[in-house]
Amino acid sequence: MNYVLEAIEITKRFPGVLANDRICLNVKAGEVLGLIGENGAGKSTLLKVLNGIYPHGTYTGTLRLNGEEIRPMNPNDAMHLGIGYVPQEINVLKYFSVAENIYMSDLHLARVKDRASRSPFVDFKGMYAATEKLLRDNHIQLDPRADVRKLSIGQQQMLMIARALATNPKVLILDEPTTSLSSEDVDQLFRVVRKLKERGTSIIFVTHKLAEILELTDRVTILRDGRNISTFEKAEYDTGRIIHDMIGRDLQHMYPPRNVKIGEEVLRVEHLTVAHPYIANKNLIEDVSFTVHAGEVLGMAGLVGAGRSEVCMAIYGMAPIKSGKVFINGREVRLGTTERAVKNGLNLVSEDRKIYGLNFVWDIKTNIGISNLGEVSAGPFVSEGKLRERARRYFESLRIKAPSISTKVNTLSGGNQQKVVIARSLNTQPRIIILDEPTKGIDVGSKNDIYNIINDMAADGVAVIMISSELPELMGMSDRYLVMAEGRVAGELSGEEGNDARIMELAVSTFK
Ligand SMILES: Nc1ncnc2c1ncn2[C@@H]1O[C@H](COP(=O)(O)OP(=O)(O)OP(=O)(O)O)[C@@H](O)[C@H]1O
Ligand SMILES: [Mg+2]
C-alpha cells in the first residue's frame, strides 16, 4: 500500500505522561482519515509530532512521506514538506487583516516579495489579490481585507484553514476544527474538505462528534491512553463499536434518564435588556423573560449569535444590564457583578475557557479551589489539605486525565482543561448553574459523565440552564426549551413539544 504520510511507532513522553506509546498512523492520497479518542488519548501530541512542533529527536519512531523518511525540526520544515496544520486552539493575529494573517509568516508565498529584487517592501495589492484567489479556489467565504477582530470564531477557524492551504499542502491536519463552529460553518468546512479530497489532498481530521466521522471520513483510527486501539474502513463503521474502542466500555444511555420532581421557581428574569457594547441606541438583548425551577434543566436553543450567552453573562454580572429585573427564590436581587451572583448561589461555566475560564499558570487544584476559598480556608489561611481534598473529588468524578491535581493546566489536553472549568463552577455548590456549551471539546464518555453530574445536580434541586449548539444534546437533557433569535425570545417549548423542526423554526425567527 502506498501511503502519503506514515507515522511508525511514535513514542512521546512528557514528565509523568506517556502521551504516545508506539502509535502508528498512515494516510493515503485523497483520503479523509478520522482520528478519534478520549480527552488526553494523545491525538494532538501525535499531530504535533507530524507537524514538527515536537522536533525530530524529542520522540522516538519514524515519519515517512511518500515512502521517504522525513525529520521535521519545526513547523516550517513540515510546511515545506507539504504538511499543513491547523491547531486545536484558535490562533490568529488580531489587529491584522485576513490577508496579512495568511501571508504573514511567509510573504514569498503570495509572491508579494520578490526574492530576486530583495525589495524590502510588501506589495499589498498583490497580497490581497493572492488572498482573493486562494479563498475563491477553496470556496472559503471571507473578505481578504476584513479586520480579524470582527470575525466570528467560525470565520477565524476558516481563516486558519485558509492559512494552512496557502502553502498548498499534500496532507492537511485539522485538529478539532468543528468544536466552535455553527452548523452552517461546518457545512462550509465539509465542502472545502471534499474539494481538497477531489484534488488528491489527504486530510487528517480530529473530532469528538461521531456524526462527523460517519459523514466525512473514509477511515478512522482510534487511540486510547496513548495507544492504537483499532482502525476501521468506512464500510465497517459501527457506532457502538467505535465508542467501545474509544472509551473501553459500552455506553448504555448517552443521555441518562432523569427522574426528578420539578420544584419551586428559583430564577425569574423579567424584561431583560442589554445595550449593544459598541453601537449606540441598539440593544444586544431585548425584553427577555423566562423562569427556571428547582430540579429543572432549561435548554436554551438558538443559532450562534442569537444572544444566549449574552443573556447569561448579563445575569452573571459579566455584562451591564440596561433594564429588567432578576428574582431569585421570589426576591428581587441586584446582581451586576460576578461576586454578587456567586453570593446569590449563581454560577456560570463560560464557553470561552481561554478568556474567562482558567489561570493557565496555576495547577489543577488551585484553579478549582479558587472559586470557593471560604470552603478551604481557616481564617486568613488556605488549608492545603482541604484544597486537595475538594479538588480530588472533582478530579475523580470528572475523570480529569493528568498525573495529579498539582499538574499545571497549560499542559492538559483541550478537553481536560474544559473539565477543570466545569469543576471550578461545581465547587461553588451553586443553586443555579448556567452551562454555556459545557461539552465543547469533550469526548463521548466524559460527556456522559457530565450529563450524569447535571442529573445529580437537578436531583439536588439545582436549577440548570444549558446552552448548547448540539441539538441532540439539548433535546437529550432539557425539560423545557427557551428558543432565542436576534437577541429576543422567539418562543418557549415544553419537553414534549420540543423537536428539531419546531426548535429550528423558532431559531430562525426575525423581528425586524
Ligand atoms: N506540553 C505538555 N506537557 C506535559 N504533558 C502534556 C503536554 N501536552 C500534552 N500532555 C499530556 O499528554 C497527554 C495527551 O494529550 P493530547 O493533548 O495529545 O490529548 P488529546 O487526545 O489531543 O485530547 P483532547 O481530545 O482533550 O484534545 C495528556 O495526558 C496531556 O496532559
Ligand atoms: Mg487535542
PDB file of N, CA and C in Angstrom, residues 126-209:
ATOM      1  N   GLY A 126      -0.886  43.136  -4.357  1.00  0.00           N
ATOM      2  CA  GLY A 126      -0.630  41.756  -4.782  1.00  0.00           C
ATOM      3  C   GLY A 126      -1.067  40.761  -3.719  1.00  0.00           C
ATOM      4  N   MET A 127      -0.858  41.126  -2.462  1.00  0.00           N
ATOM      5  CA  MET A 127      -1.213  40.217  -1.384  1.00  0.00           C
ATOM      6  C   MET A 127      -2.730  40.028  -1.307  1.00  0.00           C
ATOM      7  N   TYR A 128      -3.464  41.132  -1.470  1.00  0.00           N
ATOM      8  CA  TYR A 128      -4.922  40.994  -1.432  1.00  0.00           C
ATOM      9  C   TYR A 128      -5.424  40.178  -2.609  1.00  0.00           C
ATOM     10  N   ALA A 129      -4.789  40.397  -3.777  1.00  0.00           N
ATOM     11  CA  ALA A 129      -5.216  39.642  -4.952  1.00  0.00           C
ATOM     12  C   ALA A 129      -4.943  38.147  -4.751  1.00  0.00           C
ATOM     13  N   ALA A 130      -3.765  37.842  -4.200  1.00  0.00           N
ATOM     14  CA  ALA A 130      -3.418  36.436  -3.968  1.00  0.00           C
ATOM     15  C   ALA A 130      -4.400  35.810  -2.974  1.00  0.00           C
ATOM     16  N   THR A 131      -4.762  36.586  -1.960  1.00  0.00           N
ATOM     17  CA  THR A 131      -5.693  36.068  -0.958  1.00  0.00           C
ATOM     18  C   THR A 131      -7.055  35.802  -1.586  1.00  0.00           C
ATOM     19  N   GLU A 132      -7.489  36.760  -2.398  1.00  0.00           N
ATOM     20  CA  GLU A 132      -8.778  36.586  -3.052  1.00  0.00           C
ATOM     21  C   GLU A 132      -8.805  35.306  -3.865  1.00  0.00           C
ATOM     22  N   LYS A 133      -7.724  35.053  -4.595  1.00  0.00           N
ATOM     23  CA  LYS A 133      -7.658  33.866  -5.435  1.00  0.00           C
ATOM     24  C   LYS A 133      -7.664  32.601  -4.563  1.00  0.00           C
ATOM     25  N   LEU A 134      -6.867  32.629  -3.522  1.00  0.00           N
ATOM     26  CA  LEU A 134      -6.791  31.472  -2.623  1.00  0.00           C
ATOM     27  C   LEU A 134      -8.170  31.146  -2.046  1.00  0.00           C
ATOM     28  N   LEU A 135      -8.866  32.168  -1.577  1.00  0.00           N
ATOM     29  CA  LEU A 135     -10.165  31.955  -0.948  1.00  0.00           C
ATOM     30  C   LEU A 135     -11.172  31.459  -1.980  1.00  0.00           C
ATOM     31  N   ARG A 136     -11.106  32.048  -3.184  1.00  0.00           N
ATOM     32  CA  ARG A 136     -12.035  31.648  -4.243  1.00  0.00           C
ATOM     33  C   ARG A 136     -11.789  30.190  -4.636  1.00  0.00           C
ATOM     34  N   ASP A 137     -10.517  29.852  -4.873  1.00  0.00           N
ATOM     35  CA  ASP A 137     -10.178  28.482  -5.295  1.00  0.00           C
ATOM     36  C   ASP A 137     -10.652  27.451  -4.276  1.00  0.00           C
ATOM     37  N   ASN A 138     -10.656  27.842  -3.012  1.00  0.00           N
ATOM     38  CA  ASN A 138     -11.014  26.885  -1.976  1.00  0.00           C
ATOM     39  C   ASN A 138     -12.437  27.069  -1.446  1.00  0.00           C
ATOM     40  N   HIS A 139     -13.179  27.915  -2.131  1.00  0.00           N
ATOM     41  CA  HIS A 139     -14.585  28.139  -1.755  1.00  0.00           C
ATOM     42  C   HIS A 139     -14.736  28.585  -0.310  1.00  0.00           C
ATOM     43  N   ILE A 140     -13.811  29.412   0.152  1.00  0.00           N
ATOM     44  CA  ILE A 140     -13.915  29.921   1.517  1.00  0.00           C
ATOM     45  C   ILE A 140     -14.444  31.347   1.458  1.00  0.00           C
ATOM     46  N   GLN A 141     -15.529  31.584   2.203  1.00  0.00           N
ATOM     47  CA  GLN A 141     -16.143  32.910   2.146  1.00  0.00           C
ATOM     48  C   GLN A 141     -15.589  33.813   3.246  1.00  0.00           C
ATOM     49  N   LEU A 142     -14.576  34.597   2.862  1.00  0.00           N
ATOM     50  CA  LEU A 142     -14.017  35.574   3.791  1.00  0.00           C
ATOM     51  C   LEU A 142     -13.603  36.777   2.977  1.00  0.00           C
ATOM     52  N   ASP A 143     -13.612  37.946   3.637  1.00  0.00           N
ATOM     53  CA  ASP A 143     -13.171  39.155   2.974  1.00  0.00           C
ATOM     54  C   ASP A 143     -11.683  39.349   3.276  1.00  0.00           C
ATOM     55  N   PRO A 144     -10.822  39.369   2.236  1.00  0.00           N
ATOM     56  CA  PRO A 144      -9.374  39.480   2.474  1.00  0.00           C
ATOM     57  C   PRO A 144      -8.994  40.694   3.312  1.00  0.00           C
ATOM     58  N   ARG A 145      -9.788  41.760   3.219  1.00  0.00           N
ATOM     59  CA  ARG A 145      -9.436  42.988   3.937  1.00  0.00           C
ATOM     60  C   ARG A 145     -10.063  43.080   5.321  1.00  0.00           C
ATOM     61  N   ALA A 146     -10.886  42.105   5.666  1.00  0.00           N
ATOM     62  CA  ALA A 146     -11.595  42.181   6.953  1.00  0.00           C
ATOM     63  C   ALA A 146     -10.609  42.192   8.113  1.00  0.00           C
ATOM     64  N   ASP A 147     -10.938  42.987   9.123  1.00  0.00           N
ATOM     65  CA  ASP A 147     -10.147  43.033  10.348  1.00  0.00           C
ATOM     66  C   ASP A 147     -10.493  41.787  11.159  1.00  0.00           C
ATOM     67  N   VAL A 148      -9.474  41.050  11.554  1.00  0.00           N
ATOM     68  CA  VAL A 148      -9.692  39.753  12.194  1.00  0.00           C
ATOM     69  C   VAL A 148     -10.500  39.864  13.491  1.00  0.00           C
ATOM     70  N   ARG A 149     -10.391  41.012  14.184  1.00  0.00           N
ATOM     71  CA  ARG A 149     -11.155  41.178  15.428  1.00  0.00           C
ATOM     72  C   ARG A 149     -12.650  41.091  15.189  1.00  0.00           C
ATOM     73  N   LYS A 150     -13.058  41.426  13.963  1.00  0.00           N
ATOM     74  CA  LYS A 150     -14.503  41.451  13.688  1.00  0.00           C
ATOM     75  C   LYS A 150     -15.016  40.094  13.207  1.00  0.00           C
ATOM     76  N   LEU A 151     -14.141  39.123  13.060  1.00  0.00           N
ATOM     77  CA  LEU A 151     -14.588  37.819  12.562  1.00  0.00           C
ATOM     78  C   LEU A 151     -15.168  36.985  13.706  1.00  0.00           C
ATOM     79  N   SER A 152     -16.174  36.189  13.380  1.00  0.00           N
ATOM     80  CA  SER A 152     -16.706  35.254  14.368  1.00  0.00           C
ATOM     81  C   SER A 152     -15.674  34.145  14.574  1.00  0.00           C
ATOM     82  N   ILE A 153     -15.871  33.365  15.635  1.00  0.00           N
ATOM     83  CA  ILE A 153     -14.963  32.250  15.886  1.00  0.00           C
ATOM     84  C   ILE A 153     -14.927  31.319  14.669  1.00  0.00           C
ATOM     85  N   GLY A 154     -16.081  31.096  14.064  1.00  0.00           N
ATOM     86  CA  GLY A 154     -16.154  30.222  12.899  1.00  0.00           C
ATOM     87  C   GLY A 154     -15.332  30.765  11.745  1.00  0.00           C
ATOM     88  N   GLN A 155     -15.419  32.091  11.553  1.00  0.00           N
ATOM     89  CA  GLN A 155     -14.642  32.704  10.468  1.00  0.00           C
ATOM     90  C   GLN A 155     -13.150  32.656  10.781  1.00  0.00           C
ATOM     91  N   GLN A 156     -12.814  32.804  12.057  1.00  0.00           N
ATOM     92  CA  GLN A 156     -11.397  32.710  12.435  1.00  0.00           C
ATOM     93  C   GLN A 156     -10.870  31.301  12.163  1.00  0.00           C
ATOM     94  N   GLN A 157     -11.728  30.315  12.420  1.00  0.00           N
ATOM     95  CA  GLN A 157     -11.348  28.931  12.139  1.00  0.00           C
ATOM     96  C   GLN A 157     -11.110  28.746  10.638  1.00  0.00           C
ATOM     97  N   MET A 158     -11.993  29.310   9.807  1.00  0.00           N
ATOM     98  CA  MET A 158     -11.826  29.204   8.360  1.00  0.00           C
ATOM     99  C   MET A 158     -10.548  29.931   7.927  1.00  0.00           C
ATOM    100  N   LEU A 159     -10.241  31.023   8.601  1.00  0.00           N
ATOM    101  CA  LEU A 159      -9.014  31.753   8.291  1.00  0.00           C
ATOM    102  C   LEU A 159      -7.783  30.876   8.570  1.00  0.00           C
ATOM    103  N   MET A 160      -7.812  30.162   9.681  1.00  0.00           N
ATOM    104  CA  MET A 160      -6.665  29.302   9.981  1.00  0.00           C
ATOM    105  C   MET A 160      -6.508  28.217   8.915  1.00  0.00           C
ATOM    106  N   ILE A 161      -7.643  27.741   8.421  1.00  0.00           N
ATOM    107  CA  ILE A 161      -7.589  26.717   7.377  1.00  0.00           C
ATOM    108  C   ILE A 161      -7.035  27.326   6.077  1.00  0.00           C
ATOM    109  N   ALA A 162      -7.512  28.530   5.762  1.00  0.00           N
ATOM    110  CA  ALA A 162      -7.008  29.208   4.558  1.00  0.00           C
ATOM    111  C   ALA A 162      -5.497  29.402   4.668  1.00  0.00           C
ATOM    112  N   ARG A 163      -5.041  29.758   5.856  1.00  0.00           N
ATOM    113  CA  ARG A 163      -3.605  29.988   6.065  1.00  0.00           C
ATOM    114  C   ARG A 163      -2.828  28.701   5.810  1.00  0.00           C
ATOM    115  N   ALA A 164      -3.377  27.579   6.248  1.00  0.00           N
ATOM    116  CA  ALA A 164      -2.691  26.303   6.001  1.00  0.00           C
ATOM    117  C   ALA A 164      -2.726  25.959   4.511  1.00  0.00           C
ATOM    118  N   LEU A 165      -3.831  26.303   3.842  1.00  0.00           N
ATOM    119  CA  LEU A 165      -3.964  25.954   2.419  1.00  0.00           C
ATOM    120  C   LEU A 165      -3.070  26.807   1.530  1.00  0.00           C
ATOM    121  N   ALA A 166      -2.670  27.969   2.020  1.00  0.00           N
ATOM    122  CA  ALA A 166      -1.817  28.862   1.228  1.00  0.00           C
ATOM    123  C   ALA A 166      -0.507  28.178   0.864  1.00  0.00           C
ATOM    124  N   THR A 167      -0.092  27.201   1.650  1.00  0.00           N
ATOM    125  CA  THR A 167       1.171  26.524   1.387  1.00  0.00           C
ATOM    126  C   THR A 167       0.964  25.323   0.474  1.00  0.00           C
ATOM    127  N   ASN A 168      -0.286  25.133   0.042  1.00  0.00           N
ATOM    128  CA  ASN A 168      -0.609  24.055  -0.891  1.00  0.00           C
ATOM    129  C   ASN A 168      -0.189  22.672  -0.369  1.00  0.00           C
ATOM    130  N   PRO A 169      -0.674  22.281   0.784  1.00  0.00           N
ATOM    131  CA  PRO A 169      -0.199  21.051   1.415  1.00  0.00           C
ATOM    132  C   PRO A 169      -0.683  19.785   0.702  1.00  0.00           C
ATOM    133  N   LYS A 170       0.116  18.721   0.829  1.00  0.00           N
ATOM    134  CA  LYS A 170      -0.309  17.403   0.333  1.00  0.00           C
ATOM    135  C   LYS A 170      -1.159  16.726   1.385  1.00  0.00           C
ATOM    136  N   VAL A 171      -0.813  17.018   2.646  1.00  0.00           N
ATOM    137  CA  VAL A 171      -1.583  16.481   3.763  1.00  0.00           C
ATOM    138  C   VAL A 171      -2.018  17.656   4.632  1.00  0.00           C
ATOM    139  N   LEU A 172      -3.308  17.715   4.915  1.00  0.00           N
ATOM    140  CA  LEU A 172      -3.797  18.792   5.769  1.00  0.00           C
ATOM    141  C   LEU A 172      -4.294  18.184   7.082  1.00  0.00           C
ATOM    142  N   ILE A 173      -3.738  18.684   8.186  1.00  0.00           N
ATOM    143  CA  ILE A 173      -4.099  18.172   9.505  1.00  0.00           C
ATOM    144  C   ILE A 173      -5.047  19.155  10.176  1.00  0.00           C
ATOM    145  N   LEU A 174      -6.230  18.693  10.544  1.00  0.00           N
ATOM    146  CA  LEU A 174      -7.213  19.560  11.200  1.00  0.00           C
ATOM    147  C   LEU A 174      -7.515  18.991  12.585  1.00  0.00           C
ATOM    148  N   ASP A 175      -7.058  19.709  13.624  1.00  0.00           N
ATOM    149  CA  ASP A 175      -7.261  19.218  14.994  1.00  0.00           C
ATOM    150  C   ASP A 175      -8.528  19.847  15.586  1.00  0.00           C
ATOM    151  N   GLU A 176      -9.581  19.082  15.643  1.00  0.00           N
ATOM    152  CA  GLU A 176     -10.889  19.530  16.161  1.00  0.00           C
ATOM    153  C   GLU A 176     -11.344  20.859  15.551  1.00  0.00           C
ATOM    154  N   PRO A 177     -11.437  20.905  14.217  1.00  0.00           N
ATOM    155  CA  PRO A 177     -11.792  22.175  13.586  1.00  0.00           C
ATOM    156  C   PRO A 177     -13.244  22.577  13.825  1.00  0.00           C
ATOM    157  N   THR A 178     -14.109  21.656  14.199  1.00  0.00           N
ATOM    158  CA  THR A 178     -15.539  21.997  14.256  1.00  0.00           C
ATOM    159  C   THR A 178     -16.038  22.326  15.654  1.00  0.00           C
ATOM    160  N   THR A 179     -15.136  22.261  16.645  1.00  0.00           N
ATOM    161  CA  THR A 179     -15.574  22.451  18.036  1.00  0.00           C
ATOM    162  C   THR A 179     -16.336  23.750  18.244  1.00  0.00           C
ATOM    163  N   SER A 180     -15.886  24.828  17.605  1.00  0.00           N
ATOM    164  CA  SER A 180     -16.531  26.127  17.838  1.00  0.00           C
ATOM    165  C   SER A 180     -17.372  26.585  16.653  1.00  0.00           C
ATOM    166  N   LEU A 181     -17.643  25.687  15.725  1.00  0.00           N
ATOM    167  CA  LEU A 181     -18.344  26.127  14.518  1.00  0.00           C
ATOM    168  C   LEU A 181     -19.853  25.946  14.613  1.00  0.00           C
ATOM    169  N   SER A 182     -20.590  26.879  14.003  1.00  0.00           N
ATOM    170  CA  SER A 182     -22.033  26.720  13.859  1.00  0.00           C
ATOM    171  C   SER A 182     -22.274  25.681  12.774  1.00  0.00           C
ATOM    172  N   SER A 183     -23.516  25.186  12.668  1.00  0.00           N
ATOM    173  CA  SER A 183     -23.739  24.128  11.683  1.00  0.00           C
ATOM    174  C   SER A 183     -23.522  24.621  10.252  1.00  0.00           C
ATOM    175  N   GLU A 184     -23.803  25.910   9.999  1.00  0.00           N
ATOM    176  CA  GLU A 184     -23.548  26.425   8.638  1.00  0.00           C
ATOM    177  C   GLU A 184     -22.046  26.438   8.354  1.00  0.00           C
ATOM    178  N   ASP A 185     -21.271  26.849   9.368  1.00  0.00           N
ATOM    179  CA  ASP A 185     -19.820  26.874   9.180  1.00  0.00           C
ATOM    180  C   ASP A 185     -19.276  25.460   8.980  1.00  0.00           C
ATOM    181  N   VAL A 186     -19.870  24.495   9.672  1.00  0.00           N
ATOM    182  CA  VAL A 186     -19.434  23.108   9.500  1.00  0.00           C
ATOM    183  C   VAL A 186     -19.716  22.668   8.058  1.00  0.00           C
ATOM    184  N   ASP A 187     -20.881  23.041   7.544  1.00  0.00           N
ATOM    185  CA  ASP A 187     -21.208  22.691   6.152  1.00  0.00           C
ATOM    186  C   ASP A 187     -20.164  23.269   5.205  1.00  0.00           C
ATOM    187  N   GLN A 188     -19.800  24.519   5.449  1.00  0.00           N
ATOM    188  CA  GLN A 188     -18.804  25.159   4.582  1.00  0.00           C
ATOM    189  C   GLN A 188     -17.469  24.416   4.670  1.00  0.00           C
ATOM    190  N   LEU A 189     -17.090  24.081   5.899  1.00  0.00           N
ATOM    191  CA  LEU A 189     -15.826  23.371   6.098  1.00  0.00           C
ATOM    192  C   LEU A 189     -15.850  22.009   5.378  1.00  0.00           C
ATOM    193  N   PHE A 190     -16.963  21.300   5.499  1.00  0.00           N
ATOM    194  CA  PHE A 190     -17.048  19.992   4.847  1.00  0.00           C
ATOM    195  C   PHE A 190     -16.940  20.127   3.326  1.00  0.00           C
ATOM    196  N   ARG A 191     -17.542  21.176   2.780  1.00  0.00           N
ATOM    197  CA  ARG A 191     -17.416  21.391   1.329  1.00  0.00           C
ATOM    198  C   ARG A 191     -15.952  21.612   0.962  1.00  0.00           C
ATOM    199  N   VAL A 192     -15.259  22.396   1.761  1.00  0.00           N
ATOM    200  CA  VAL A 192     -13.840  22.662   1.493  1.00  0.00           C
ATOM    201  C   VAL A 192     -13.052  21.345   1.551  1.00  0.00           C
ATOM    202  N   VAL A 193     -13.309  20.554   2.567  1.00  0.00           N
ATOM    203  CA  VAL A 193     -12.582  19.292   2.720  1.00  0.00           C
ATOM    204  C   VAL A 193     -12.846  18.369   1.527  1.00  0.00           C
ATOM    205  N   ARG A 194     -14.102  18.302   1.085  1.00  0.00           N
ATOM    206  CA  ARG A 194     -14.418  17.410  -0.044  1.00  0.00           C
ATOM    207  C   ARG A 194     -13.738  17.863  -1.323  1.00  0.00           C
ATOM    208  N   LYS A 195     -13.671  19.175  -1.519  1.00  0.00           N
ATOM    209  CA  LYS A 195     -12.976  19.701  -2.700  1.00  0.00           C
ATOM    210  C   LYS A 195     -11.495  19.324  -2.668  1.00  0.00           C
ATOM    211  N   LEU A 196     -10.891  19.472  -1.500  1.00  0.00           N
ATOM    212  CA  LEU A 196      -9.465  19.143  -1.361  1.00  0.00           C
ATOM    213  C   LEU A 196      -9.240  17.671  -1.669  1.00  0.00           C
ATOM    214  N   LYS A 197     -10.123  16.854  -1.166  1.00  0.00           N
ATOM    215  CA  LYS A 197     -10.044  15.406  -1.376  1.00  0.00           C
ATOM    216  C   LYS A 197     -10.120  15.083  -2.871  1.00  0.00           C
ATOM    217  N   GLU A 198     -11.040  15.752  -3.555  1.00  0.00           N
ATOM    218  CA  GLU A 198     -11.151  15.525  -5.010  1.00  0.00           C
ATOM    219  C   GLU A 198      -9.837  15.831  -5.719  1.00  0.00           C
ATOM    220  N   ARG A 199      -9.129  16.829  -5.218  1.00  0.00           N
ATOM    221  CA  ARG A 199      -7.862  17.204  -5.830  1.00  0.00           C
ATOM    222  C   ARG A 199      -6.709  16.313  -5.379  1.00  0.00           C
ATOM    223  N   GLY A 200      -7.013  15.333  -4.532  1.00  0.00           N
ATOM    224  CA  GLY A 200      -5.973  14.391  -4.127  1.00  0.00           C
ATOM    225  C   GLY A 200      -5.265  14.731  -2.836  1.00  0.00           C
ATOM    226  N   THR A 201      -5.695  15.787  -2.176  1.00  0.00           N
ATOM    227  CA  THR A 201      -5.084  16.130  -0.884  1.00  0.00           C
ATOM    228  C   THR A 201      -5.579  15.130   0.168  1.00  0.00           C
ATOM    229  N   SER A 202      -4.699  14.759   1.080  1.00  0.00           N
ATOM    230  CA  SER A 202      -5.106  13.889   2.190  1.00  0.00           C
ATOM    231  C   SER A 202      -5.425  14.757   3.394  1.00  0.00           C
ATOM    232  N   ILE A 203      -6.411  14.317   4.157  1.00  0.00           N
ATOM    233  CA  ILE A 203      -6.802  15.109   5.326  1.00  0.00           C
ATOM    234  C   ILE A 203      -6.837  14.221   6.561  1.00  0.00           C
ATOM    235  N   ILE A 204      -6.232  14.708   7.634  1.00  0.00           N
ATOM    236  CA  ILE A 204      -6.373  14.037   8.933  1.00  0.00           C
ATOM    237  C   ILE A 204      -7.296  14.904   9.769  1.00  0.00           C
ATOM    238  N   PHE A 205      -8.376  14.310  10.237  1.00  0.00           N
ATOM    239  CA  PHE A 205      -9.473  15.080  10.821  1.00  0.00           C
ATOM    240  C   PHE A 205      -9.788  14.572  12.220  1.00  0.00           C
ATOM    241  N   VAL A 206      -9.591  15.440  13.219  1.00  0.00           N
ATOM    242  CA  VAL A 206      -9.876  15.049  14.603  1.00  0.00           C
ATOM    243  C   VAL A 206     -11.204  15.664  15.030  1.00  0.00           C
ATOM    244  N   THR A 207     -12.029  14.882  15.673  1.00  0.00           N
ATOM    245  CA  THR A 207     -13.294  15.411  16.183  1.00  0.00           C
ATOM    246  C   THR A 207     -13.787  14.535  17.324  1.00  0.00           C
ATOM    247  N   HIS A 208     -14.658  15.122  18.167  1.00  0.00           N
ATOM    248  CA  HIS A 208     -15.338  14.311  19.187  1.00  0.00           C
ATOM    249  C   HIS A 208     -16.770  14.019  18.761  1.00  0.00           C
ATOM    250  N   LYS A 209     -17.131  14.490  17.567  1.00  0.00           N
ATOM    251  CA  LYS A 209     -18.517  14.292  17.119  1.00  0.00           C
ATOM    252  C   LYS A 209     -18.559  13.107  16.159  1.00  0.00           C
TER     253      LYS A 209
END
